[in-house]
């Protein structure tokens, strides 16, 4: 059998159109989905009544300004090198970016993996290397494993600034907000590779919102949208997995065990959204020596979380689409970004600017 | 940031796997998937293998198409 993905997509579009009989909002809780939806131009082909809204799915965008300020302050501490994923470099805190801190003489190194920051610490034994720990459940186990490596290799000049976020608690919080309409969740593919499908069960059950794990190919996303529509049609609110090749039901238990060994859930602030219960991770006391908050404490003043006029909070709650922000497109562009959602390549505003949103 | 790339394990030494991504080979940490074997397909994220892949993309596309077909409706290819 030869397959024609274009024909398959046309079939899916037609079927989706026939299944939408009123206004619906599906939220994708994954920045990689946001980009894939934009790139494939899916919105332009879906019925007007079906809104795809972006949630707080970009780890860089949800990192509070105060954490970026803290990383920037660490970068200018004597004897400290800050190591970070490049995605964070251009995101403004309240007083500028890590890139600007580096231009002012701060020590900031871009790494592609937490293990690279550990290698750096092994080479520069006289400096303290602080890795900025941002990310969701996809990334956090890699950092936890790196902490365990640091411990077993006896590298004591390596530590992590914990700013991790957990996805299911954020879905709970958004689903509980009466001002936000969500008729279905497109669950993040690679977060689910670690979590499996179980953590979404309470979201589907308690809030009566269908949840479907989706892959990243246009056809996979369309298939997940169809699955959500089918559930609504049949009055079901369940967790379905449309990315089974990368998401076993049980996820990756070894990765979760490593994450649980090093970290414990704590309340955490999401940029523009606020404090969400048990949605972040703190070091367990046994690993306190790797906690940058303990090891190299710096004083950071209270700061405004978002620049004046920036609607990123409402964008990431799915309350508005990016063009509804007054700054979108004229004051705020990827070349001169105002808020985090325009800076990050996976931010909802950047995706809309680059690809257009469609109708 | 949660992008993960599929690759195929070529060899394993200690807690490091050599993984082929198309024509390029890179080393990945196997701490999160301790029992990998050469030939396995994996998802790579931030220097680690984070999950096994059941099949490669080509097989999956076929499965997906079959799935869409099984939901009923017109079939757009032969
Ligand atoms: S367009 Fe710019 S200012 Fe407005 S919400 Fe998006 S990032 Fe913030």
CSV table of C-alpha atoms and ligand atoms in Angstrom, one decimal:
chain,number,residue,atom,x,y,z
A,1,UNK,CA,0.0,0.0,0.0
A,2,UNK,CA,1.4,3.4,-0.9
A,3,UNK,CA,0.1,6.2,1.3
A,4,UNK,CA,-0.5,9.8,0.5
A,5,UNK,CA,-0.3,12.0,3.6
A,6,UNK,CA,-2.0,14.9,1.8
A,7,UNK,CA,-5.0,12.8,0.9
A,8,UNK,CA,-5.1,11.5,4.4
A,9,UNK,CA,-5.0,15.0,5.8
A,10,UNK,CA,-7.8,16.1,3.4
A,11,UNK,CA,-9.9,13.2,4.7
A,12,UNK,CA,-9.2,14.2,8.3
A,13,UNK,CA,-10.1,17.9,7.6
A,14,UNK,CA,-13.4,16.9,6.0
A,15,UNK,CA,-14.3,14.6,8.9
A,16,UNK,CA,-13.3,17.2,11.5
A,17,UNK,CA,-15.4,19.8,9.7
A,18,UNK,CA,-18.4,17.5,9.8
A,19,UNK,CA,-17.9,16.9,13.6
A,20,UNK,CA,-17.8,20.5,14.7
A,21,UNK,CA,-21.3,21.9,15.4
A,22,UNK,CA,-20.7,24.8,17.7
A,23,UNK,CA,-17.9,26.8,19.3
A,24,UNK,CA,-15.1,24.6,20.8
A,25,UNK,CA,-11.7,25.4,22.3
A,26,UNK,CA,-9.0,22.8,22.4
A,27,UNK,CA,-5.8,23.6,24.3
A,28,UNK,CA,-2.4,22.3,23.4
A,29,UNK,CA,-0.2,22.2,26.5
A,30,UNK,CA,3.1,21.9,24.6
A,31,UNK,CA,5.2,24.5,22.9
A,32,UNK,CA,6.4,22.0,20.4
A,33,UNK,CA,2.7,21.4,19.4
A,34,UNK,CA,2.2,25.1,19.1
A,35,UNK,CA,5.1,25.3,16.6
A,36,UNK,CA,3.9,22.2,14.7
A,37,UNK,CA,0.4,23.5,14.5
A,38,UNK,CA,1.7,26.9,13.2
A,39,UNK,CA,4.1,25.4,10.8
A,40,UNK,CA,1.6,23.1,9.2
A,41,UNK,CA,-1.0,25.9,9.0
A,42,UNK,CA,-3.6,23.6,10.7
A,43,UNK,CA,-5.6,26.6,12.0
A,44,UNK,CA,-6.3,27.9,8.5
A,45,UNK,CA,-7.9,24.6,7.6
A,46,UNK,CA,-10.0,23.9,10.6
A,47,UNK,CA,-13.6,25.2,11.1
A,48,UNK,CA,-13.8,28.7,12.5
A,49,UNK,CA,-15.8,27.3,15.4
A,50,UNK,CA,-12.9,25.2,16.5
A,51,UNK,CA,-10.3,27.3,18.3
A,52,UNK,CA,-6.9,25.8,19.0
A,53,UNK,CA,-5.5,27.8,22.0
A,54,UNK,CA,-2.0,27.6,23.3
A,55,UNK,CA,-1.5,26.8,27.0
A,56,UNK,CA,1.5,27.3,29.3
A,57,UNK,CA,3.5,24.8,27.2
A,58,UNK,CA,6.7,26.7,26.7
A,59,UNK,CA,9.1,26.1,29.6
A,60,UNK,CA,11.1,29.3,28.8
A,61,UNK,CA,7.9,31.4,28.7
A,62,UNK,CA,6.6,30.2,32.1
A,63,UNK,CA,9.9,30.8,33.9
A,64,UNK,CA,9.1,33.8,36.2
A,65,UNK,CA,11.0,37.0,35.8
A,66,UNK,CA,12.5,36.6,39.3
A,67,UNK,CA,14.2,33.3,38.3
A,68,UNK,CA,15.8,35.0,35.3
A,69,UNK,CA,16.9,37.9,37.6
A,70,UNK,CA,18.4,35.4,40.0
A,71,UNK,CA,20.3,33.6,37.2
A,72,UNK,CA,21.6,37.0,35.9
A,73,UNK,CA,22.7,37.9,39.5
A,74,UNK,CA,24.5,34.6,39.8
A,75,UNK,CA,26.3,35.2,36.5
A,76,UNK,CA,28.1,38.3,38.0
A,77,UNK,CA,28.9,36.7,41.3
A,78,UNK,CA,32.7,36.2,41.7
A,79,UNK,CA,33.7,32.6,41.0
A,80,UNK,CA,30.3,31.6,39.5
A,81,UNK,CA,29.6,30.4,36.0
A,82,UNK,CA,25.9,30.1,34.9
A,83,UNK,CA,25.2,27.3,32.4
A,84,UNK,CA,21.9,27.4,30.6
A,85,UNK,CA,20.0,26.1,27.6
A,86,UNK,CA,20.3,28.6,24.9
A,87,UNK,CA,16.5,29.1,24.8
A,88,UNK,CA,16.6,31.1,28.0
A,89,UNK,CA,19.4,33.5,26.8
A,90,UNK,CA,17.2,36.2,25.2
A,91,UNK,CA,14.2,36.0,27.5
A,92,UNK,CA,13.9,39.3,29.5
A,93,UNK,CA,13.6,39.2,33.3
A,94,UNK,CA,12.6,42.5,34.8
A,95,UNK,CA,16.0,44.2,34.1
A,96,UNK,CA,17.2,42.6,30.9
A,97,UNK,CA,18.3,39.2,29.7
A,98,UNK,CA,21.1,36.7,30.5
A,99,UNK,CA,22.6,37.6,27.2
A,100,UNK,CA,22.9,41.2,28.4
A,101,UNK,CA,24.3,40.1,31.7
A,102,UNK,CA,27.0,38.2,29.7
A,103,UNK,CA,27.7,41.3,27.7
A,104,UNK,CA,28.3,43.2,30.9
A,105,UNK,CA,30.9,40.6,32.0
A,106,UNK,CA,28.7,38.0,33.5
A,107,UNK,CA,29.8,34.4,33.1
A,108,UNK,CA,27.1,32.6,31.0
A,109,UNK,CA,27.7,29.5,29.0
A,110,UNK,CA,25.2,27.9,26.7
A,111,UNK,CA,24.9,24.1,27.0
A,112,UNK,CA,22.7,21.5,25.2
A,113,UNK,CA,22.6,19.1,28.2
A,114,UNK,CA,22.9,19.3,31.9
A,115,UNK,CA,25.7,16.8,31.6
A,116,UNK,CA,27.7,19.5,29.7
A,117,UNK,CA,27.4,21.8,32.7
A,118,UNK,CA,28.7,19.0,34.9
A,119,UNK,CA,31.7,18.4,32.5
A,120,UNK,CA,32.4,22.1,32.7
A,121,UNK,CA,32.4,22.0,36.5
A,122,UNK,CA,34.9,19.1,36.3
A,123,UNK,CA,37.2,21.1,34.2
A,124,UNK,CA,36.9,24.4,36.1
A,125,UNK,CA,37.2,23.0,39.6
A,126,UNK,CA,37.8,26.5,41.2
A,127,UNK,CA,34.5,27.9,39.9
A,128,UNK,CA,31.0,27.0,40.9
A,129,UNK,CA,28.9,26.0,37.9
A,130,UNK,CA,25.2,26.7,38.3
A,131,UNK,CA,22.9,25.0,35.8
A,132,UNK,CA,19.6,26.8,35.3
A,133,UNK,CA,17.1,24.0,35.8
A,134,UNK,CA,14.1,24.9,33.6
A,135,UNK,CA,11.8,22.5,31.9
A,136,UNK,CA,8.9,20.1,32.2
A,137,UNK,CA,8.9,16.4,32.9
A,138,UNK,CA,10.7,15.7,29.6
A,139,UNK,CA,13.8,17.6,30.7
A,140,UNK,CA,13.8,17.3,34.5
A,141,UNK,CA,14.8,13.6,34.7
A,142,UNK,CA,17.9,14.5,32.6
A,143,UNK,CA,18.9,17.1,35.2
A,144,UNK,CA,18.1,14.7,38.1
A,145,UNK,CA,20.3,12.0,36.5
A,146,UNK,CA,23.0,14.6,36.1
A,147,UNK,CA,22.8,15.5,39.8
A,148,UNK,CA,23.2,11.8,40.6
A,149,UNK,CA,26.2,11.6,38.3
A,150,UNK,CA,27.7,14.7,40.1
A,151,UNK,CA,27.3,13.0,43.4
A,152,UNK,CA,28.8,9.7,42.3
A,153,UNK,CA,31.7,11.5,40.6
A,154,UNK,CA,32.3,13.7,43.6
A,155,UNK,CA,31.9,16.9,41.7
A,156,UNK,CA,31.0,19.4,44.5
A,157,UNK,CA,31.3,22.6,42.5
A,158,UNK,CA,28.2,21.8,40.4
A,159,UNK,CA,24.7,22.9,41.4
A,160,UNK,CA,21.3,23.5,39.9
A,161,UNK,CA,18.9,26.5,40.2
A,162,UNK,CA,15.6,24.7,40.4
A,163,UNK,CA,12.9,26.3,38.2
A,164,UNK,CA,11.2,23.1,36.9
A,165,UNK,CA,7.5,22.9,36.2
A,166,UNK,CA,5.0,20.0,36.3
A,167,UNK,CA,2.4,19.9,33.5
A,168,UNK,CA,-0.6,18.0,35.0
A,169,UNK,CA,-1.0,20.5,38.0
A,170,UNK,CA,-1.1,23.4,35.5
A,171,UNK,CA,-3.8,21.6,33.5
A,172,UNK,CA,-5.8,21.1,36.8
A,173,UNK,CA,-5.5,24.8,37.6
A,174,UNK,CA,-6.5,26.0,34.1
A,175,UNK,CA,-9.4,23.5,34.0
A,176,UNK,CA,-10.6,24.8,37.4
A,177,UNK,CA,-10.6,28.5,36.2
A,178,UNK,CA,-14.2,29.4,35.4
A,179,UNK,CA,-13.0,32.2,33.1
A,180,UNK,CA,-11.2,29.8,30.8
A,181,UNK,CA,-13.0,27.6,28.3
A,182,UNK,CA,-11.3,24.3,27.5
A,183,UNK,CA,-13.3,21.6,25.7
A,184,UNK,CA,-10.4,19.3,25.2
A,185,UNK,CA,-6.7,19.0,26.0
A,186,UNK,CA,-4.1,18.0,23.5
A,187,UNK,CA,-1.6,16.5,25.9
A,188,UNK,CA,2.1,17.0,25.3
A,189,UNK,CA,3.8,14.1,23.5
A,190,UNK,CA,7.3,14.0,25.0
A,191,UNK,CA,6.2,15.0,28.6
A,192,UNK,CA,3.9,12.0,28.2
A,193,UNK,CA,6.9,9.8,27.1
A,194,UNK,CA,8.0,10.2,30.7
A,195,UNK,CA,4.7,10.4,32.5
A,196,UNK,CA,2.6,8.0,30.6
A,197,UNK,CA,-1.1,8.5,30.4
A,198,UNK,CA,-2.1,8.0,34.1
A,199,UNK,CA,-1.5,11.6,35.4
A,200,UNK,CA,-4.2,12.9,33.0
A,201,UNK,CA,-6.9,10.6,34.3
A,202,UNK,CA,-7.9,12.9,37.2
A,203,UNK,CA,-8.0,15.9,34.8
A,204,UNK,CA,-10.4,14.1,32.5
A,205,UNK,CA,-12.5,12.7,35.3
A,206,UNK,CA,-12.8,15.6,37.7
A,207,UNK,CA,-13.1,18.3,35.1
A,208,UNK,CA,-14.9,16.3,32.5
A,209,UNK,CA,-12.5,17.3,29.8
A,210,UNK,CA,-11.3,14.8,27.2
A,211,UNK,CA,-7.5,14.4,27.1
A,212,UNK,CA,-5.6,13.0,24.0
A,213,UNK,CA,-1.9,12.6,23.9
A,214,UNK,CA,-0.7,13.8,20.5
A,215,UNK,CA,2.4,13.3,18.3
A,216,UNK,CA,4.0,16.1,16.3
A,217,UNK,CA,3.3,15.2,12.7
A,218,UNK,CA,0.4,17.2,11.2
A,219,UNK,CA,-1.5,13.9,10.7
A,220,UNK,CA,-0.9,12.9,14.3
A,221,UNK,CA,-2.2,16.2,15.5
A,222,UNK,CA,-5.3,15.9,13.3
A,223,UNK,CA,-5.9,12.4,14.5
A,224,UNK,CA,-5.8,13.6,18.1
A,225,UNK,CA,-8.2,16.4,17.3
A,226,UNK,CA,-10.5,13.9,15.7
A,227,UNK,CA,-10.2,11.7,18.8
A,228,UNK,CA,-11.2,14.7,21.0
A,229,UNK,CA,-14.2,15.4,18.8
A,230,UNK,CA,-15.3,11.8,18.8
A,231,UNK,CA,-15.2,11.8,22.7
A,232,UNK,CA,-17.4,14.9,22.8
A,233,UNK,CA,-19.8,13.5,20.3
A,234,UNK,CA,-20.1,10.3,22.4
A,235,UNK,CA,-20.2,12.1,25.7
A,236,UNK,CA,-17.0,10.5,26.9
A,237,UNK,CA,-14.2,12.3,28.9
A,238,UNK,CA,-11.3,10.0,28.8
A,239,UNK,CA,-7.5,9.8,28.3
A,240,UNK,CA,-6.6,8.5,24.9
A,241,UNK,CA,-3.1,8.0,23.5
A,242,UNK,CA,-2.6,8.8,19.8
A,243,UNK,CA,1.2,8.8,20.1
A,244,UNK,CA,1.6,5.3,21.3
A,245,UNK,CA,4.9,4.7,19.5
A,246,UNK,CA,6.6,7.1,21.8
A,247,UNK,CA,4.3,7.0,24.8
A,248,UNK,CA,3.8,3.7,26.5
A,249,UNK,CA,0.9,3.7,29.0
A,250,UNK,CA,3.3,3.6,31.9
A,251,UNK,CA,5.7,6.2,30.5
A,252,UNK,CA,9.3,5.9,31.7
A,253,UNK,CA,9.2,4.6,35.3
A,254,UNK,CA,13.0,4.6,35.6
A,255,UNK,CA,13.1,8.3,34.7
A,256,UNK,CA,10.4,9.1,37.1
A,257,UNK,CA,12.1,7.2,39.9
A,258,UNK,CA,15.3,9.3,39.3
A,259,UNK,CA,13.3,12.5,39.3
A,260,UNK,CA,11.5,11.5,42.5
A,261,UNK,CA,14.8,10.5,44.2
A,262,UNK,CA,16.3,14.0,43.8
A,263,UNK,CA,13.3,16.3,43.8
A,264,UNK,CA,10.0,16.7,45.6
A,265,UNK,CA,6.9,18.7,44.4
A,266,UNK,CA,6.5,22.2,45.7
A,267,UNK,CA,4.3,25.2,45.0
A,268,UNK,CA,5.7,27.1,42.0
A,269,UNK,CA,5.0,30.4,40.3
A,270,UNK,CA,4.3,30.4,36.5
A,271,UNK,CA,5.1,33.6,34.7
A,272,UNK,CA,2.0,35.6,34.1
A,273,UNK,CA,-0.2,33.0,35.6
A,274,UNK,CA,0.9,33.0,39.3
A,275,UNK,CA,1.4,30.4,42.0
A,276,UNK,CA,0.1,27.0,41.3
A,277,UNK,CA,0.0,24.3,44.0
A,278,UNK,CA,2.5,21.4,43.8
A,279,UNK,CA,3.4,22.5,40.2
A,280,UNK,CA,7.2,22.8,40.7
A,281,UNK,CA,10.1,20.8,42.1
A,282,UNK,CA,12.5,21.5,45.0
A,283,UNK,CA,15.6,19.5,46.0
A,284,UNK,CA,15.1,16.8,48.6
A,285,UNK,CA,17.2,17.6,51.8
A,286,UNK,CA,19.6,14.8,50.9
A,287,UNK,CA,20.6,16.6,47.8
A,288,UNK,CA,20.8,20.1,49.3
A,289,UNK,CA,24.4,20.5,48.4
A,290,UNK,CA,23.4,20.6,44.7
A,291,UNK,CA,20.7,23.3,45.3
A,292,UNK,CA,21.9,26.6,44.0
A,293,UNK,CA,19.4,28.4,46.3
A,294,UNK,CA,21.4,27.0,49.3
A,295,UNK,CA,24.8,27.0,47.8
A,296,UNK,CA,25.1,30.4,46.3
A,297,UNK,CA,22.2,32.5,47.6
A,298,UNK,CA,21.8,35.9,46.0
A,299,UNK,CA,19.4,38.6,46.9
A,300,UNK,CA,16.9,39.4,44.2
A,301,UNK,CA,14.3,42.2,44.7
A,302,UNK,CA,10.6,41.7,44.0
A,303,UNK,CA,10.0,42.4,40.3
A,304,UNK,CA,7.1,42.8,38.0
A,305,UNK,CA,6.6,39.4,36.3
A,306,UNK,CA,5.7,40.8,32.9
A,307,UNK,CA,6.5,44.0,31.0
A,308,UNK,CA,3.8,46.7,31.1
A,309,UNK,CA,1.0,45.9,28.5
A,310,UNK,CA,2.2,42.4,27.8
A,311,UNK,CA,-0.7,39.9,27.6
A,312,UNK,CA,1.5,36.7,27.9
A,313,UNK,CA,-0.4,35.6,31.0
A,314,UNK,CA,-3.8,35.6,29.2
A,315,UNK,CA,-2.2,34.1,26.1
A,316,UNK,CA,-0.8,31.2,28.2
A,317,UNK,CA,-4.1,30.7,30.0
A,318,UNK,CA,-5.8,30.4,26.6
A,319,UNK,CA,-7.9,33.4,27.4
A,320,UNK,CA,-6.8,35.4,24.3
A,321,UNK,CA,-5.1,34.6,21.1
A,322,UNK,CA,-1.8,36.4,20.5
A,323,UNK,CA,-3.1,39.0,18.1
A,324,UNK,CA,-5.6,40.1,20.7
A,325,UNK,CA,-2.6,41.6,22.7
A,326,UNK,CA,-2.4,45.3,22.0
A,327,UNK,CA,1.3,45.1,21.5
A,328,UNK,CA,1.3,42.2,19.0
A,329,UNK,CA,3.0,42.8,15.7
A,330,UNK,CA,3.8,46.5,16.0
A,331,UNK,CA,5.4,47.2,19.4
A,332,UNK,CA,6.2,43.5,19.9
A,333,UNK,CA,7.8,41.4,17.2
A,334,UNK,CA,10.5,38.6,17.2
A,335,UNK,CA,13.1,41.2,16.2
A,336,UNK,CA,12.1,43.5,19.2
A,337,UNK,CA,10.2,41.2,21.5
A,338,UNK,CA,8.4,42.6,24.6
A,339,UNK,CA,7.3,39.5,26.3
A,340,UNK,CA,8.5,35.9,26.7
A,341,UNK,CA,6.0,34.4,24.3
A,342,UNK,CA,7.5,36.4,21.5
A,343,UNK,CA,11.1,35.7,22.4
A,344,UNK,CA,11.0,32.0,22.7
A,345,UNK,CA,10.9,30.1,19.4
A,346,UNK,CA,8.2,28.0,21.0
A,347,UNK,CA,6.2,30.9,22.4
A,348,UNK,CA,2.6,31.2,21.1
A,349,UNK,CA,3.2,34.8,20.0
A,350,UNK,CA,6.3,33.9,18.0
A,351,UNK,CA,4.4,31.1,16.3
A,352,UNK,CA,1.5,33.3,15.4
A,353,UNK,CA,3.9,36.0,14.1
A,354,UNK,CA,5.9,33.6,12.0
A,355,UNK,CA,3.1,31.5,10.6
A,356,UNK,CA,0.0,33.5,11.1
A,357,UNK,CA,-2.9,32.0,13.0
A,358,UNK,CA,-5.4,31.5,10.3
A,359,UNK,CA,-9.0,32.4,10.9
B,1,UNK,CA,12.0,22.8,24.4
B,2,UNK,CA,10.5,19.3,24.8
B,3,UNK,CA,11.5,18.4,21.3
B,4,UNK,CA,12.9,14.9,21.2
B,5,UNK,CA,14.5,13.4,18.1
B,6,UNK,CA,14.4,9.7,17.0
B,7,UNK,CA,17.6,7.8,16.5
B,8,UNK,CA,18.8,4.2,16.4
B,9,UNK,CA,21.3,2.8,18.9
B,10,UNK,CA,24.5,1.6,17.2
B,11,UNK,CA,26.5,0.5,20.3
B,12,UNK,CA,26.6,0.8,24.1
B,13,UNK,CA,29.5,1.3,26.4
B,14,UNK,CA,28.9,1.7,30.1
B,15,UNK,CA,26.2,4.4,30.5
B,16,UNK,CA,26.7,5.8,27.0
B,17,UNK,CA,25.0,4.8,23.8
B,18,UNK,CA,26.2,5.7,20.4
B,19,UNK,CA,23.1,6.7,18.5
B,20,UNK,CA,22.6,7.3,14.8
B,21,UNK,CA,20.5,10.2,13.7
B,22,UNK,CA,20.3,9.8,9.9
B,23,UNK,CA,23.9,10.0,8.9
B,24,UNK,CA,25.2,11.6,12.2
B,25,UNK,CA,26.2,9.6,15.3
B,26,UNK,CA,26.1,11.1,18.7
B,27,UNK,CA,26.6,9.9,22.3
B,28,UNK,CA,23.6,9.8,24.6
B,29,UNK,CA,23.5,9.1,28.3
B,30,UNK,CA,21.5,5.9,29.1
B,31,UNK,CA,20.7,6.6,32.8
B,32,UNK,CA,17.0,7.0,32.1
B,33,UNK,CA,16.8,3.8,29.9
B,34,UNK,CA,19.2,1.4,31.6
B,35,UNK,CA,18.5,-1.7,29.4
B,36,UNK,CA,19.0,-0.4,25.9
B,37,UNK,CA,20.4,-2.7,23.3
B,38,UNK,CA,21.9,-2.0,19.8
B,39,UNK,CA,19.2,-1.7,17.2
B,40,UNK,CA,16.7,-0.1,19.6
B,41,UNK,CA,15.0,3.1,18.4
B,42,UNK,CA,15.1,5.8,21.0
B,43,UNK,CA,14.0,9.4,21.5
B,44,UNK,CA,16.8,11.8,22.4
B,45,UNK,CA,16.3,14.8,24.5
B,46,UNK,CA,19.0,17.1,26.1
B,47,UNK,CA,21.8,14.5,25.8
B,48,UNK,CA,19.8,11.6,27.2
B,49,UNK,CA,17.8,8.7,25.7
B,50,UNK,CA,14.4,9.3,27.3
B,51,UNK,CA,12.2,6.7,25.7
B,52,UNK,CA,12.1,3.7,23.4
B,53,UNK,CA,10.3,4.1,20.1
B,54,UNK,CA,8.1,1.2,19.1
B,55,UNK,CA,8.6,1.6,15.4
B,56,UNK,CA,10.2,4.1,13.1
B,57,UNK,CA,8.3,7.0,11.5
B,58,UNK,CA,7.5,5.2,8.3
B,59,UNK,CA,5.8,2.4,10.0
B,60,UNK,CA,3.9,4.8,12.2
B,61,UNK,CA,2.6,6.8,9.3
B,62,UNK,CA,1.2,3.7,7.8
B,63,UNK,CA,-0.5,2.8,11.0
B,64,UNK,CA,-1.9,6.2,11.4
B,65,UNK,CA,-3.4,6.1,7.9
B,66,UNK,CA,-4.9,2.7,8.6
B,67,UNK,CA,-6.4,4.2,11.8
B,68,UNK,CA,-8.0,7.2,9.9
B,69,UNK,CA,-9.4,4.7,7.4
B,70,UNK,CA,-10.9,2.5,10.1
B,71,UNK,CA,-12.8,5.5,11.5
B,72,UNK,CA,-14.8,5.5,8.3
B,73,UNK,CA,-15.2,8.1,5.6
B,74,UNK,CA,-13.6,8.4,2.2
B,75,UNK,CA,-10.2,7.0,1.6
B,76,UNK,CA,-7.9,9.3,-0.2
B,77,UNK,CA,-5.3,7.0,-1.7
B,78,UNK,CA,-4.8,3.6,-3.1
C,1,LIG,S1,2.5,40.0,21.7
C,1,LIG,FE1,4.3,40.4,22.9
C,1,LIG,S2,3.6,41.7,24.6
C,1,LIG,FE2,1.8,40.8,23.7
C,1,LIG,S3,1.4,38.9,24.8
C,1,LIG,FE3,2.7,38.3,23.1
C,1,LIG,S4,4.8,38.5,23.9
C,1,LIG,FE4,3.5,39.6,25.4
